[in-house]
mmCIF file of C-alpha atoms in Angstrom:
data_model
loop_
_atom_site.group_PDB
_atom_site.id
_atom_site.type_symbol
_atom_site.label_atom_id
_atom_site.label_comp_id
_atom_site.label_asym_id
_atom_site.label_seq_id
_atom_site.Cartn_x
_atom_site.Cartn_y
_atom_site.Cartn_z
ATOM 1 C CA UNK A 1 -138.323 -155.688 -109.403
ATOM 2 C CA UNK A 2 -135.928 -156.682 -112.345
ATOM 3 C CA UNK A 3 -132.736 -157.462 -110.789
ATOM 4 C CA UNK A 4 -130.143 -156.695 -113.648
ATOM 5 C CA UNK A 5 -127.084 -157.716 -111.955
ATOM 6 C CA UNK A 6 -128.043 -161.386 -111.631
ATOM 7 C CA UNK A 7 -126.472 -163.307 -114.296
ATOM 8 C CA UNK A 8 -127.562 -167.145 -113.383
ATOM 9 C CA UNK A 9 -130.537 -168.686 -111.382
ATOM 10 C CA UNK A 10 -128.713 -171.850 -109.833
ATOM 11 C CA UNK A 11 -131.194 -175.274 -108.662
ATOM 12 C CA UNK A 12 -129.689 -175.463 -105.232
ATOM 13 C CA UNK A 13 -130.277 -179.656 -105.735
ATOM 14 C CA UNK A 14 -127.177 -179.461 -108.073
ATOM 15 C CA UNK A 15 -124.500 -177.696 -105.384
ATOM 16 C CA UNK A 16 -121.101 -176.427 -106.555
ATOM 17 C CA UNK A 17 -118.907 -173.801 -104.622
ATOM 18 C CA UNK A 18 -120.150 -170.373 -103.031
ATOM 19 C CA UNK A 19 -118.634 -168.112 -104.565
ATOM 20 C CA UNK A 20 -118.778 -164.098 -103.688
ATOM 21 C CA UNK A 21 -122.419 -162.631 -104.911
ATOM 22 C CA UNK A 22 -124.290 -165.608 -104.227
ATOM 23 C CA UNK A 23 -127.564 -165.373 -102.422
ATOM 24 C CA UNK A 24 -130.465 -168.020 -101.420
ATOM 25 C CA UNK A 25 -133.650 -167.640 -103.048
ATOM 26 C CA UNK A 26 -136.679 -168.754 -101.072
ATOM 27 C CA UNK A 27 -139.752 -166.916 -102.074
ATOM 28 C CA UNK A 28 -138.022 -164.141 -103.079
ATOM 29 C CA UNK A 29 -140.651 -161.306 -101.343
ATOM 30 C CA UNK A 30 -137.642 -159.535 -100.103
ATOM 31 C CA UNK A 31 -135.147 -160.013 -102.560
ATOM 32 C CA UNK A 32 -136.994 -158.853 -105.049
ATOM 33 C CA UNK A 33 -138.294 -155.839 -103.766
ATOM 34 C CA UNK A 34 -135.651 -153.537 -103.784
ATOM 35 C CA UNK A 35 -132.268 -153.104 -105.797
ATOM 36 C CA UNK A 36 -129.550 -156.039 -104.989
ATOM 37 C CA UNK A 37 -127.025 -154.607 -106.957
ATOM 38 C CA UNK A 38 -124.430 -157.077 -105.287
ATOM 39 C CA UNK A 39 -125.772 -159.889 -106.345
ATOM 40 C CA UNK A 40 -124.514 -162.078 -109.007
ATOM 41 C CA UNK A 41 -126.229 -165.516 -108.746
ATOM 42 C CA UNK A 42 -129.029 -166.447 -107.169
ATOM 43 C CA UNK A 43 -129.616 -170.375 -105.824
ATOM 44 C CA UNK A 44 -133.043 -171.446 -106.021
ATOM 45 C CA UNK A 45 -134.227 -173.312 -102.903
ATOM 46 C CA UNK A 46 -138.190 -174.257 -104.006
ATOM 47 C CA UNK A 47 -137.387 -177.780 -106.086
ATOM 48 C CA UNK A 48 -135.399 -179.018 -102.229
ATOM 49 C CA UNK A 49 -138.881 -180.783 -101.620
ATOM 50 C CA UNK A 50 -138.457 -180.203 -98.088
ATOM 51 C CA UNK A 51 -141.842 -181.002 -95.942
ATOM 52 C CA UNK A 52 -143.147 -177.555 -95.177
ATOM 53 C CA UNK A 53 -144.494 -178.991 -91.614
ATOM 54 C CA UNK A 54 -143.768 -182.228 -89.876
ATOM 55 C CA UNK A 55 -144.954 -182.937 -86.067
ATOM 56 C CA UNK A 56 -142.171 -184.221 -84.329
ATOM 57 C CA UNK A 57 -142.287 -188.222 -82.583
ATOM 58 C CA UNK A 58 -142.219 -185.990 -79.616
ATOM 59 C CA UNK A 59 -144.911 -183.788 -80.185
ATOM 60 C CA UNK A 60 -142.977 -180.920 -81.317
ATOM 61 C CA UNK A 61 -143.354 -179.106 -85.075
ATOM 62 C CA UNK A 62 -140.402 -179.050 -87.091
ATOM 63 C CA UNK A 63 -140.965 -175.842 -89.851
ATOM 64 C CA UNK A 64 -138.684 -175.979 -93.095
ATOM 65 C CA UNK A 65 -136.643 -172.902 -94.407
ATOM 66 C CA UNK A 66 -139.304 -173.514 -97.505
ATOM 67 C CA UNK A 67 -142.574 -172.945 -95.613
ATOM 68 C CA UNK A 68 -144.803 -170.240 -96.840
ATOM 69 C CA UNK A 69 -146.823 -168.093 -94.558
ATOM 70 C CA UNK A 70 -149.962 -169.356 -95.933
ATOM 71 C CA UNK A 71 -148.893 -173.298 -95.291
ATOM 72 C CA UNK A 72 -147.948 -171.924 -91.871
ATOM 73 C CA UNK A 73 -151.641 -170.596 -91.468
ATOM 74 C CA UNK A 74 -153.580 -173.727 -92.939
ATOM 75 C CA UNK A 75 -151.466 -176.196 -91.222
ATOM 76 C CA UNK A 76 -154.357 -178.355 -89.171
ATOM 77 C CA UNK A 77 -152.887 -177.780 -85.223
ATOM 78 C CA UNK A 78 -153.096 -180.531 -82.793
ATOM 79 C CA UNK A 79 -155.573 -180.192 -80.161
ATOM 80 C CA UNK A 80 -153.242 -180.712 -77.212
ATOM 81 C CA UNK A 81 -151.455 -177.461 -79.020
ATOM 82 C CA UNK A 82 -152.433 -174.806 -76.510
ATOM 83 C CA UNK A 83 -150.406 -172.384 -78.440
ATOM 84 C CA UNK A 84 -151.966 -173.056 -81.397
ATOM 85 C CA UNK A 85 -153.725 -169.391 -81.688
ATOM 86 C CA UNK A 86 -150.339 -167.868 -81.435
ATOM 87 C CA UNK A 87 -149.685 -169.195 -85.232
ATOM 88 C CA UNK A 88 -152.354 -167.045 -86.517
ATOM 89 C CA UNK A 89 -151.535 -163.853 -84.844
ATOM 90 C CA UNK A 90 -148.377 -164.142 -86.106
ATOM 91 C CA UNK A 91 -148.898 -164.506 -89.753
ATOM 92 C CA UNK A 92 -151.396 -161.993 -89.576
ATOM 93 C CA UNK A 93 -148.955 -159.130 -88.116
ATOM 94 C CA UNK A 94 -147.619 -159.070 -91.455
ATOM 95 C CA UNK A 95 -150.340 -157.477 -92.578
ATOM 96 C CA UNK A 96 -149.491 -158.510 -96.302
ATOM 97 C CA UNK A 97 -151.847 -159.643 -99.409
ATOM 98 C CA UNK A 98 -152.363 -163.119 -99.629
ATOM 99 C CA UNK A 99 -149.594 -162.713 -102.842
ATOM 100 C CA UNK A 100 -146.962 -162.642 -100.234
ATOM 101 C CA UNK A 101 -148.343 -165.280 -97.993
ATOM 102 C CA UNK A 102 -148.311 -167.809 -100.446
ATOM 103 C CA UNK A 103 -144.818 -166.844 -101.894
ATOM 104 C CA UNK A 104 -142.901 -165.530 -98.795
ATOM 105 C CA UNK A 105 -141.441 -168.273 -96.217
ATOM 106 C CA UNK A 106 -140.743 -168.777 -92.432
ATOM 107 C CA UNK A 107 -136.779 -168.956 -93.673
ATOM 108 C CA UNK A 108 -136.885 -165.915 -95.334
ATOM 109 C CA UNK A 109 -138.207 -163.553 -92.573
ATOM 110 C CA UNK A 110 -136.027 -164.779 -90.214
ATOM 111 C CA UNK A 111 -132.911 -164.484 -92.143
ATOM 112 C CA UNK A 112 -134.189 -161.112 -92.826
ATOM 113 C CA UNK A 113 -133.928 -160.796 -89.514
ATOM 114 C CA UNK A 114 -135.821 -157.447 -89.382
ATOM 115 C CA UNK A 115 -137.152 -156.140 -85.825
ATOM 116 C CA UNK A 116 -140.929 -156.653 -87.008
ATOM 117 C CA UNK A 117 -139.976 -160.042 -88.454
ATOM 118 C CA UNK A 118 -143.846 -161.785 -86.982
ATOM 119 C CA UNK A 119 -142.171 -165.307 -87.704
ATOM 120 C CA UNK A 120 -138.896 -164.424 -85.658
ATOM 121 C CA UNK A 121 -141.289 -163.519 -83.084
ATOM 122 C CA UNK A 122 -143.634 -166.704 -83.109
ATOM 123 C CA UNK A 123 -140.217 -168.837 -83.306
ATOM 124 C CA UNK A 124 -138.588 -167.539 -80.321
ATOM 125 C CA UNK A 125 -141.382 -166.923 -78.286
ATOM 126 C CA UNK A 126 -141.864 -170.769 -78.372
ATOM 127 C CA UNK A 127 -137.946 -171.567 -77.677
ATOM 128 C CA UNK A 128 -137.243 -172.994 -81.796
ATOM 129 C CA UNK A 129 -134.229 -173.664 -82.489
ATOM 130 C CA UNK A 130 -132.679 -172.902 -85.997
ATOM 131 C CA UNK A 131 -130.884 -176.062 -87.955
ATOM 132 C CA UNK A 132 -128.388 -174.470 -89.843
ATOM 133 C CA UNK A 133 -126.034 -175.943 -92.768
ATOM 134 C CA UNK A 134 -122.516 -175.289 -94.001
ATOM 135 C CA UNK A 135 -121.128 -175.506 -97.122
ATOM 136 C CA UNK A 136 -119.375 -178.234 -96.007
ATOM 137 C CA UNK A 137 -122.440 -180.403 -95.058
ATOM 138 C CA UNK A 138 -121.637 -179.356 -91.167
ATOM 139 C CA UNK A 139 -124.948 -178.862 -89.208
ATOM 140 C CA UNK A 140 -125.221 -176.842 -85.852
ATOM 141 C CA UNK A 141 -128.148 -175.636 -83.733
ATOM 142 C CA UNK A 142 -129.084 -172.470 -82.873
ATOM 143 C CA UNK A 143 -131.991 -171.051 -80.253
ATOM 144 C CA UNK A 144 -133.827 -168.582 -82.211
ATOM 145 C CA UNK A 145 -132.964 -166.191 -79.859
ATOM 146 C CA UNK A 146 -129.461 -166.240 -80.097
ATOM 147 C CA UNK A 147 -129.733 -166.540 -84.166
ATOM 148 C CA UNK A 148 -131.141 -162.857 -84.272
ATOM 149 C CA UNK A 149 -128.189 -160.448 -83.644
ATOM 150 C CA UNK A 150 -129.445 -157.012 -84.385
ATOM 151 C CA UNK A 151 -131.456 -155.476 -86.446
ATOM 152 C CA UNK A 152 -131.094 -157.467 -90.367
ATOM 153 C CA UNK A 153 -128.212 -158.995 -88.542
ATOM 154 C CA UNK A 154 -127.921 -162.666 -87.623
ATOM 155 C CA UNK A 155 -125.060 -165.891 -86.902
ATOM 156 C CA UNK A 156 -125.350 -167.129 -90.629
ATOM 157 C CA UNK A 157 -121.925 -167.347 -91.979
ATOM 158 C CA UNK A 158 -120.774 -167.196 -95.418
ATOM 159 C CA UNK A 159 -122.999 -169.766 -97.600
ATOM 160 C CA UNK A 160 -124.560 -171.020 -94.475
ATOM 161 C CA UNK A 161 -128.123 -172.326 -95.170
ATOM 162 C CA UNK A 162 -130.976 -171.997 -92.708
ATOM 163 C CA UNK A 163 -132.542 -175.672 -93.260
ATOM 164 C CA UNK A 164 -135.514 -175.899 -89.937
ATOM 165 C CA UNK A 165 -136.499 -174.481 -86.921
ATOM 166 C CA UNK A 166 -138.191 -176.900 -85.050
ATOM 167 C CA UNK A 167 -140.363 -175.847 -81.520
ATOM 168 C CA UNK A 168 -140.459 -178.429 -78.682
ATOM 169 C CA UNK A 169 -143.452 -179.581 -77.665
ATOM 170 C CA UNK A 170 -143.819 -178.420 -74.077
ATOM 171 C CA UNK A 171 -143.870 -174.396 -74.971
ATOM 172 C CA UNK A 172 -146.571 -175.759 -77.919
ATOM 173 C CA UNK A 173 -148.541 -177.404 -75.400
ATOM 174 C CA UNK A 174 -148.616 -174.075 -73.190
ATOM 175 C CA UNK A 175 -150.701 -171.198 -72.826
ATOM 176 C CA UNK A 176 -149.460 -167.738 -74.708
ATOM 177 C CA UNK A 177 -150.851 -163.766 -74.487
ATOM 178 C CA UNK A 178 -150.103 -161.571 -77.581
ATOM 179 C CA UNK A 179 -149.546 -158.161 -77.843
ATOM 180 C CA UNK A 180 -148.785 -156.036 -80.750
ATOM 181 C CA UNK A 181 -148.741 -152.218 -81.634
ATOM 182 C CA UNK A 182 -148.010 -150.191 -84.898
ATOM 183 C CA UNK A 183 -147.736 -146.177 -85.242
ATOM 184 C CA UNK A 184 -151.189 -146.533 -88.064
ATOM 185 C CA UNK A 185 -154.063 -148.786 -88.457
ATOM 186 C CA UNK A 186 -152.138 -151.201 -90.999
ATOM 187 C CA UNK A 187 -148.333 -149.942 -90.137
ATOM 188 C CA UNK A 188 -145.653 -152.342 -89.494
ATOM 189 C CA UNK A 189 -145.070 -154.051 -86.163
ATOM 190 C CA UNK A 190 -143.313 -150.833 -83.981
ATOM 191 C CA UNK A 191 -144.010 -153.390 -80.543
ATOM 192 C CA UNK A 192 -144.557 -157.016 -80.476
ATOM 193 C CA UNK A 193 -144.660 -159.063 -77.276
ATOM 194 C CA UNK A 194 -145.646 -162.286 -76.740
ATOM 195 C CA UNK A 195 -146.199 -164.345 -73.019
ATOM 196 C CA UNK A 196 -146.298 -167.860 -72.414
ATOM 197 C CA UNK A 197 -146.723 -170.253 -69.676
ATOM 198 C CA UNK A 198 -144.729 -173.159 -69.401
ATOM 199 C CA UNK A 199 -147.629 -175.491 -68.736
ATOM 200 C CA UNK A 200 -145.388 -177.789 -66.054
ATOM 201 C CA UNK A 201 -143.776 -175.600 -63.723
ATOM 202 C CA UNK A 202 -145.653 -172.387 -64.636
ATOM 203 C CA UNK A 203 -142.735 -170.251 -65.503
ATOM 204 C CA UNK A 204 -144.040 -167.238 -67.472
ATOM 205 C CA UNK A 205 -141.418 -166.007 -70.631
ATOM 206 C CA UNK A 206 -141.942 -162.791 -72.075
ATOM 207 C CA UNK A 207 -140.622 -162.135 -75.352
ATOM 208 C CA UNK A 208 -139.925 -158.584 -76.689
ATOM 209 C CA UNK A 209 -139.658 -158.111 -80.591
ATOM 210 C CA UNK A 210 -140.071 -155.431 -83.139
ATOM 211 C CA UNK A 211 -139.670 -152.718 -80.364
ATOM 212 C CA UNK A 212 -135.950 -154.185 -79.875
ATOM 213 C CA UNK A 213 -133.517 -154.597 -82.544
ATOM 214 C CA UNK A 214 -133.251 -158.387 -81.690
ATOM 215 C CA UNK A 215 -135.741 -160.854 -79.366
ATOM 216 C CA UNK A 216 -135.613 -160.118 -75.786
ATOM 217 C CA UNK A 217 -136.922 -162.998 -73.820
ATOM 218 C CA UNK A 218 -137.393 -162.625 -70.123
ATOM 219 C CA UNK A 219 -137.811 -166.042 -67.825
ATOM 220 C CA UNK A 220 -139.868 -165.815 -64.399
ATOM 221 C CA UNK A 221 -140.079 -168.793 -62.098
ATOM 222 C CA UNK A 222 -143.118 -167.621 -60.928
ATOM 223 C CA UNK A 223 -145.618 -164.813 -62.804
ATOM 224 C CA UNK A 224 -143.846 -161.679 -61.140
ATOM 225 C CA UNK A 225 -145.641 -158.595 -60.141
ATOM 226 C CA UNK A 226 -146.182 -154.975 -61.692
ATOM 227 C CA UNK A 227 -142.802 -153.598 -59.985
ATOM 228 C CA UNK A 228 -140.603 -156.660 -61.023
ATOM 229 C CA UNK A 229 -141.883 -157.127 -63.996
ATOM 230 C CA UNK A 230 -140.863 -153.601 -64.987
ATOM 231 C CA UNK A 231 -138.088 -154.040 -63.154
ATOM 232 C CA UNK A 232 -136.636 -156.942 -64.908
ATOM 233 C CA UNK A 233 -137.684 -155.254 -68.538
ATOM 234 C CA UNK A 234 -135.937 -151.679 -67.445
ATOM 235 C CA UNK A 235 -132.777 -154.228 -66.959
ATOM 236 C CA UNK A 236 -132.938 -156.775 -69.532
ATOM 237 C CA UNK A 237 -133.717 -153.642 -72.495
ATOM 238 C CA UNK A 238 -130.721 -151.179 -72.372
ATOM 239 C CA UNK A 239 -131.570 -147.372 -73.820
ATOM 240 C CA UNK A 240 -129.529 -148.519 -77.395
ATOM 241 C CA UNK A 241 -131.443 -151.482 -77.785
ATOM 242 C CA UNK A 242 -134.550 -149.800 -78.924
ATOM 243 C CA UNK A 243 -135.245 -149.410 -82.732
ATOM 244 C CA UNK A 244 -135.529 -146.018 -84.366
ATOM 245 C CA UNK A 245 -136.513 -146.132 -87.955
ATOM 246 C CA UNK A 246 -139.513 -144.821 -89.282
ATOM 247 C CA UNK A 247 -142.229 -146.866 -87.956
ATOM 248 C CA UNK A 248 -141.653 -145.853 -84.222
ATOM 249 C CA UNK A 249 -139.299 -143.671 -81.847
ATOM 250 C CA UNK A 250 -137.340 -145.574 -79.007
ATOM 251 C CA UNK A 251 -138.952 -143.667 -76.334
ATOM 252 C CA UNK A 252 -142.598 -144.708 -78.160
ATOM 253 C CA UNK A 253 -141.279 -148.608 -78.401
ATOM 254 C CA UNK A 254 -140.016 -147.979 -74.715
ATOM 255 C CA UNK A 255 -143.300 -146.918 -73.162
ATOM 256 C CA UNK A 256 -145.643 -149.157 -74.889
ATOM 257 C CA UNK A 257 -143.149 -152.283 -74.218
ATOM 258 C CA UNK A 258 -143.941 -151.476 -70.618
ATOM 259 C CA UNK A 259 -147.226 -150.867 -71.096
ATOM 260 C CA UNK A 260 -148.122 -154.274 -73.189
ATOM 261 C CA UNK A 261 -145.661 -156.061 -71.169
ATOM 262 C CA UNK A 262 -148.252 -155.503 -68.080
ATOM 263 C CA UNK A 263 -151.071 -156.589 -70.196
ATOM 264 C CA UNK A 264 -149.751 -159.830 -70.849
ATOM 265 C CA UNK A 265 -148.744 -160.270 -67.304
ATOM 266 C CA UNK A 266 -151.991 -159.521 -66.081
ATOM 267 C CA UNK A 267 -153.574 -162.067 -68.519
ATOM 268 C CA UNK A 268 -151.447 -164.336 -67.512
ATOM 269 C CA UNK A 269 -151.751 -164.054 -64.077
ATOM 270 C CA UNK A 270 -155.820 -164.611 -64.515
ATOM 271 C CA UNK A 271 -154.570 -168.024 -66.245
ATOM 272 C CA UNK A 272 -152.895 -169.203 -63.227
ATOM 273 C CA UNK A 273 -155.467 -168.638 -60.948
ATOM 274 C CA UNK A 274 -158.714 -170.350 -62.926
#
């Protein structure tokens, strides 16, 4: 779509103040595909030359803003990477031509920060953290989890850039169960939740998206049962916190988080006991 209210593309590489109407431009899948009439200038992030994927001396993977679903997909994962599966799943809830992949990035969906965002879901199910940027050159840290405030609401303040998110390498390294449910064949995400074992101490995390306007990660010490499980869900999930839009009903997102929830408990549970 022709946005006719942009007067300027800007090369982010050459700074200068934010100024009101401003907007990054990453791959530009969202931005231009709908009317932005409030936008003025847009700064162009794809000449910041920013490694799409680096492992981390630790083992970890840090992912830049820049990264397009498709490098996401191809990117060769480490054996040791029990996880590794969880990558795929994820880029393939979008459930978008391969146009998109190769244009739209990890930054982008999460600053979207959309309930069936499949990248805010991969990121906080394995504990990333978001590097973000000021204007000011002032960096700060935050878990992906607490980045995602509601739904297409996040902590980015005014001009602040999403740089990374990087995911440690112990929640890489562990075992994970995905779950996800739309209202049609090829709909949108309306429930996606995603279990992994922490493969130390065997605490199980269960992360809700897409069903909740923002991540919902529940922590066990030890794989609960059927009644705590639903239990600690019931509690953690208040009745507001359920999306209604189009591609789901709360009371649809409610039942089926309980339902899949189970599911990946269950799976889990087999893990622990091979």
């Amino acid at each position: 779509m022709d946005l006719n209210t942009v007067l300027e593309v800007r090369d982010a590489r050459r700074g200068g103040a934010w100024r009101p109407g401003d907007a990054w431009l990453g791959g530009g899948t969202y931005l231009f595909s709908e009317p932005q009439p409030h936008l003025r200038r847009l700064v162009d992030l794809s000449r910041m030359g920013w490694e799409p994927l680096t492992v981390t001396p630790d083992g970890g993977l840090e992912i830049a803003a820049t990264c397009t679903i498709a490098q996401l997909s191809r990117f060769p994962k480490p054996a040791g990477w029990a996880a590794a599966p969880l990558f795929e799943q994820c880029c393939r809830a979008f459930l978008a031509s391969w146009k998109i992949w190769n244009m739209a990035t990890v930054g982008g969906n999460l600053c979207n920060s959309l309930p069936a965002g499949p990248m805010i879901s991969l990121a906080a199910a394995l504990d990333g953290v978001c590097l973000l940027r000021s204007q000011s050159g002032a960096l700060r840290r935050v878990p992906v989890t607490d980045f995602v405030t509601g739904a297409g609401r996040n902590v980015l303040q005014r001009g602040e850039l999403l740089r990374s998110v990087t995911l440690p390498a112990r929640t890489l390294a562990g075992r994970t169960a995905f779950r996800q449910a739309s209202l049609y064949g090829l709909g949108r995400s309306g429930v996606l939740v995603i279990g992994a074992l922490d493969p130390i101490d065997g605490e199980l995390t269960l992360t809700v998206t897409a069903s909740t306007v923002r991540p919902v990660q529940l922590r066990f010490a030890l794989p609960p049962n059927a009644e705590a499980l639903r239990e600690a869900v019931e509690y953690a999930i208040g009745p507001d916190e359920y999306f209604d839009d189009i591609h789901g009903l709360p009371a649809w997102r409610r039942h089926l988080t309980f339902r899949i929830a189970e599911g990946i408990r269950r799976e889990l549970a087999e893990e622990t006991h091979r």
